[in-house]
mmCIF file with all atom_site columns, C-alpha atoms in Angstrom:
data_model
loop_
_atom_site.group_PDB
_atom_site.id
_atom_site.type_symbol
_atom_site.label_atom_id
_atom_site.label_alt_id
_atom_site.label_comp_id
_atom_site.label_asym_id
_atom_site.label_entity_id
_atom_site.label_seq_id
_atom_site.pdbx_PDB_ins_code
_atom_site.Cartn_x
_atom_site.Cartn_y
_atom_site.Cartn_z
_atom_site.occupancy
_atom_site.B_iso_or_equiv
_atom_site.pdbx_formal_charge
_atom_site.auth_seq_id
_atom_site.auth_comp_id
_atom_site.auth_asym_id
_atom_site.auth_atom_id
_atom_site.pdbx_PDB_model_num
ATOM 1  C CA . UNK A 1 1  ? 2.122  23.602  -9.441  1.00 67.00 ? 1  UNK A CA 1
ATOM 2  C CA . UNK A 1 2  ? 0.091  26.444  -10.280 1.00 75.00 ? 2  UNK A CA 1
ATOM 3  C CA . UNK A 1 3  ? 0.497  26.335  -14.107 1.00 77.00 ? 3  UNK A CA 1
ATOM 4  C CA . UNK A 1 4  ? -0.563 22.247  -14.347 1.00 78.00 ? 4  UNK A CA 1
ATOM 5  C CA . UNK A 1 5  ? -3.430 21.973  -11.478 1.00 84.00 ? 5  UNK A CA 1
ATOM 6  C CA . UNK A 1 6  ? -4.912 19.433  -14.317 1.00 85.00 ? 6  UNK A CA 1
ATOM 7  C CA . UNK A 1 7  ? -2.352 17.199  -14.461 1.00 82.00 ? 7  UNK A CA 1
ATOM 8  C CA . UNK A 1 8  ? -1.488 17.783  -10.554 1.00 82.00 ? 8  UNK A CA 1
ATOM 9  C CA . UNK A 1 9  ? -5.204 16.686  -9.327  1.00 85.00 ? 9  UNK A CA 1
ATOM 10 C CA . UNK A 1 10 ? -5.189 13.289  -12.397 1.00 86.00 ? 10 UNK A CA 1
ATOM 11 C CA . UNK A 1 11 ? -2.139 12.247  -11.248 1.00 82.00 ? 11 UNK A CA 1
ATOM 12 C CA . UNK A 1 12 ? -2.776 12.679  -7.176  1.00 82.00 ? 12 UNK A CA 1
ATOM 13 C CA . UNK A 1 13 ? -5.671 11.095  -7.701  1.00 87.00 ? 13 UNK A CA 1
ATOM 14 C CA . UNK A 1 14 ? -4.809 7.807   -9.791  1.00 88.00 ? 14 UNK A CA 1
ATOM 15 C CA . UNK A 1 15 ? -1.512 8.046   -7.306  1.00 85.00 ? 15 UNK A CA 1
ATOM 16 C CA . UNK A 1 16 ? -4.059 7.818   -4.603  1.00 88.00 ? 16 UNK A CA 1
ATOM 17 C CA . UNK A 1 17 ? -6.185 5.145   -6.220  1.00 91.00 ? 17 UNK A CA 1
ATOM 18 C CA . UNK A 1 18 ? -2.987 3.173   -6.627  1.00 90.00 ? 18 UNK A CA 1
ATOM 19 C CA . UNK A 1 19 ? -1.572 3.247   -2.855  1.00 90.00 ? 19 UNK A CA 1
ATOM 20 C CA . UNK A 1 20 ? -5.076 2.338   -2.064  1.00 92.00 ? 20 UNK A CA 1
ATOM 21 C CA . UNK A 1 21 ? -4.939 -0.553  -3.662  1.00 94.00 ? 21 UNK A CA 1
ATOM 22 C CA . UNK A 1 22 ? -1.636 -1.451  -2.768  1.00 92.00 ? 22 UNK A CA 1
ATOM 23 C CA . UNK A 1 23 ? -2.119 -1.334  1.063   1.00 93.00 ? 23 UNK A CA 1
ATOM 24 C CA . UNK A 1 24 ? -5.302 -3.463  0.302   1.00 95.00 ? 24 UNK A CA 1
ATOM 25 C CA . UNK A 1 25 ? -3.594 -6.193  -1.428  1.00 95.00 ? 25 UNK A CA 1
ATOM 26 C CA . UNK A 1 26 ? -0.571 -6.079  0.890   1.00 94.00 ? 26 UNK A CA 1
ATOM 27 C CA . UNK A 1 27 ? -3.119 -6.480  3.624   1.00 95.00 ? 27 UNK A CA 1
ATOM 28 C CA . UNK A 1 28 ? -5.085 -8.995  2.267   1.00 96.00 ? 28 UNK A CA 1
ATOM 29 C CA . UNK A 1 29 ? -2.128 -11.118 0.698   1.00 97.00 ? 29 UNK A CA 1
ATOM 30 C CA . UNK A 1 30 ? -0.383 -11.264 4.068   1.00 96.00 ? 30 UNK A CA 1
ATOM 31 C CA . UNK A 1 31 ? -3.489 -11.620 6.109   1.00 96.00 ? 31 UNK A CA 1
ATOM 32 C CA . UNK A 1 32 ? -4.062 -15.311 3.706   1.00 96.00 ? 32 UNK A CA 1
ATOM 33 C CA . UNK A 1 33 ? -0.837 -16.580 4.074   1.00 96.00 ? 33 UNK A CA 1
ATOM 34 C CA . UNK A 1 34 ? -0.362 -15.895 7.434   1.00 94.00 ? 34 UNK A CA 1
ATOM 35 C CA . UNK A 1 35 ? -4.231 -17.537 8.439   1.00 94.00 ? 35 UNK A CA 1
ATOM 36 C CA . UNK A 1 36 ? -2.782 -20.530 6.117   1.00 94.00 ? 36 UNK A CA 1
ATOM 37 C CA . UNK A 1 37 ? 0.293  -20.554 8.284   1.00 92.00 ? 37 UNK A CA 1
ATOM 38 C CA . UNK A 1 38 ? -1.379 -20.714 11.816  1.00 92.00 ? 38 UNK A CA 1
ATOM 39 C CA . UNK A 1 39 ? -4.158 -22.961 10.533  1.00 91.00 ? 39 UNK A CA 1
ATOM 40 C CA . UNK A 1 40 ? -2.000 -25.465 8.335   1.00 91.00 ? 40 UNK A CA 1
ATOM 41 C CA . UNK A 1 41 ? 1.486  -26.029 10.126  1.00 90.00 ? 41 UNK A CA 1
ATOM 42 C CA . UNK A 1 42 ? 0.690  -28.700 13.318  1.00 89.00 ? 42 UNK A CA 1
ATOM 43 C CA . UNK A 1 43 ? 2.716  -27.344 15.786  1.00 88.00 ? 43 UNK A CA 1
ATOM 44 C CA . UNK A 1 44 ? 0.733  -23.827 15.526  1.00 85.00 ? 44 UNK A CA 1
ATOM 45 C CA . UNK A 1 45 ? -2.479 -25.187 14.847  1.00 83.00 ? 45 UNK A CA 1
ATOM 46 C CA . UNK A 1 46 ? -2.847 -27.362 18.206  1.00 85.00 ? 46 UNK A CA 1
ATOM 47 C CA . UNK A 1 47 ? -1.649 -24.739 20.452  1.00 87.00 ? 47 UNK A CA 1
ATOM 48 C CA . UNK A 1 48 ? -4.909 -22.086 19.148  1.00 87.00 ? 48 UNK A CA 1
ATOM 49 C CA . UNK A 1 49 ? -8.517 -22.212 19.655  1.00 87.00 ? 49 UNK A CA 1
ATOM 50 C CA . UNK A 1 50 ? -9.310 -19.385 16.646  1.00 87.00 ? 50 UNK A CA 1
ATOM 51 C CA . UNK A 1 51 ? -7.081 -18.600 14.224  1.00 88.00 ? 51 UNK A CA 1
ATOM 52 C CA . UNK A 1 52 ? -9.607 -15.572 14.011  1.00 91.00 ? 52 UNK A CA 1
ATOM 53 C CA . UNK A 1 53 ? -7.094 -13.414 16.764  1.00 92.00 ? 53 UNK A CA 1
ATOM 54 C CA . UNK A 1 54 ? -3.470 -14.250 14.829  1.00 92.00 ? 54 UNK A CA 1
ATOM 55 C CA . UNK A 1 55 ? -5.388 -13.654 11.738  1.00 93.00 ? 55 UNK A CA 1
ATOM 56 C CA . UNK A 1 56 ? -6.273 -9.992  12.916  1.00 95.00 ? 56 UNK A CA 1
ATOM 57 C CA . UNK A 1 57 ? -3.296 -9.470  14.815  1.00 95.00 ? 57 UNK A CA 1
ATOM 58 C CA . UNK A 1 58 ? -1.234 -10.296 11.421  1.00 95.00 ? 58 UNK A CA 1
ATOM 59 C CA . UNK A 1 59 ? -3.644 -7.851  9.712   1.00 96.00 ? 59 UNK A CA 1
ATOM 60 C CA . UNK A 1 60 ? -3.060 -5.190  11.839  1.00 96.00 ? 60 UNK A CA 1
ATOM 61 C CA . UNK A 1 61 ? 0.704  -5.403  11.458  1.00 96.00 ? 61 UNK A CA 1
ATOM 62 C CA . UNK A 1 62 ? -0.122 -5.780  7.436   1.00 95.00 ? 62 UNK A CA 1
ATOM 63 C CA . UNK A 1 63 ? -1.534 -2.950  6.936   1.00 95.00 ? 63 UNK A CA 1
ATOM 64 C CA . UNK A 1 64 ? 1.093  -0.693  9.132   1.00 95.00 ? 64 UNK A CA 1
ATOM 65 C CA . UNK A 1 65 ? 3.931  -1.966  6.941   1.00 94.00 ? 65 UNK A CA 1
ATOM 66 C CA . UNK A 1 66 ? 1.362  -1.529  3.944   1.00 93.00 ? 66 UNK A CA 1
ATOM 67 C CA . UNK A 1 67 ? 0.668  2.013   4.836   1.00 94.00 ? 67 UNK A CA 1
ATOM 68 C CA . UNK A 1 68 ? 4.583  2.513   5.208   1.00 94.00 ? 68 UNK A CA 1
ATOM 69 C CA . UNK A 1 69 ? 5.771  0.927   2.092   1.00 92.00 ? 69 UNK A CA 1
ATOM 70 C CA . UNK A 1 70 ? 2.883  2.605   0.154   1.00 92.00 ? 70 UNK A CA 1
ATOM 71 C CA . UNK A 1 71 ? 3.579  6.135   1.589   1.00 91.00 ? 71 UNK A CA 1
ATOM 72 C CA . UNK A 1 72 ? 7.071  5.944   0.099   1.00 93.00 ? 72 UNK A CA 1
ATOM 73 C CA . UNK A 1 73 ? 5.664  5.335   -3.361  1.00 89.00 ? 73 UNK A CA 1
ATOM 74 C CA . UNK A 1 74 ? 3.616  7.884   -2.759  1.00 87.00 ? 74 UNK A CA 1
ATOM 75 C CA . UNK A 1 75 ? 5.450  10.726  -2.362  1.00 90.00 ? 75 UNK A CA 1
ATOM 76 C CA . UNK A 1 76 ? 7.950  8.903   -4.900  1.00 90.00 ? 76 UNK A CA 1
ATOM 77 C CA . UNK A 1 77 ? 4.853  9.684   -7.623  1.00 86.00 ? 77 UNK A CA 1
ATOM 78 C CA . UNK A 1 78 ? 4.758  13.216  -6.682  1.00 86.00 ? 78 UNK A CA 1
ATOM 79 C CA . UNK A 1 79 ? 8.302  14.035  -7.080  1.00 89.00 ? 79 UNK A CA 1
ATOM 80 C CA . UNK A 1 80 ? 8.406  12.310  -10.098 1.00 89.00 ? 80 UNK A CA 1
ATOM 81 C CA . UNK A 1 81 ? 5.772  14.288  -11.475 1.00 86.00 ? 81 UNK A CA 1
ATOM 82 C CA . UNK A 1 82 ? 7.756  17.807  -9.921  1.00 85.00 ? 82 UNK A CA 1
ATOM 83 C CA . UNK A 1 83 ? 10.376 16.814  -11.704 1.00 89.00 ? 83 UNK A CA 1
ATOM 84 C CA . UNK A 1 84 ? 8.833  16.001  -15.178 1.00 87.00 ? 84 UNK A CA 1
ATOM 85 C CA . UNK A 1 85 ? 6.627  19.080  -15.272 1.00 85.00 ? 85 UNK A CA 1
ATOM 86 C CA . UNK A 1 86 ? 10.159 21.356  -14.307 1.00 85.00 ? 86 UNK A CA 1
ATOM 87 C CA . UNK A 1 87 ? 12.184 19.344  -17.150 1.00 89.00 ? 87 UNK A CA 1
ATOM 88 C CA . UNK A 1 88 ? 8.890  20.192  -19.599 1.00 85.00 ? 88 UNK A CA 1
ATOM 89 C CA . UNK A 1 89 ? 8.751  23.835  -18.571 1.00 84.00 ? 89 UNK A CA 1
ATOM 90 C CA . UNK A 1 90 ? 12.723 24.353  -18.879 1.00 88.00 ? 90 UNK A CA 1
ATOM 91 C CA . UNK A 1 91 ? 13.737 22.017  -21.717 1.00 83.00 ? 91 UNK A CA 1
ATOM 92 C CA . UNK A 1 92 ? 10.494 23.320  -24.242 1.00 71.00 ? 92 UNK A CA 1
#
């Protein structure tokens, strides 16, 4: 780590850029299709006032398996890296 603190800081931070993103757009993709769900299907739709609560509610829970899912990938980009700059600094 303390030979490449370049590559360490470009890489955490597009890493971080891309988890970012990818608990936005889980977010907001299942936060859509789950306001089409309660708003489109009958059975759902007559039952609710707002579909501005189960909206929320399904955002909440979006983001938490979001956050999860991203974390994983996460830490999956900085081992990755670990291992490529050990292979560089071994294999030469």
């Amino acid at each position: 780590m303390l030979k490449n603190p370049g590559r360490f800081v470009a890489v955490g931070g597009l890493g971080n850029v891309f988890v970012f993103l990818g608990k936005i757009f889980v977010c907001a993709l299942t936060t859509f299709i789950g306001y089409l769900i309660v708003t489109k299907t009958p059975s759902i739709a007559d039952k609710i006032y707002s579909a501005f609560i189960p909206a929320l509610l399904i955002a909440i829970i979006a983001y938490c398996v979001g956050y999860l899912f991203m974390s994983v990938y996460g830490m999956a980009v900085d081992a990755i890296l670990h291992c490529f700059l050990l292979d560089e600094e071994l294999g030469k």
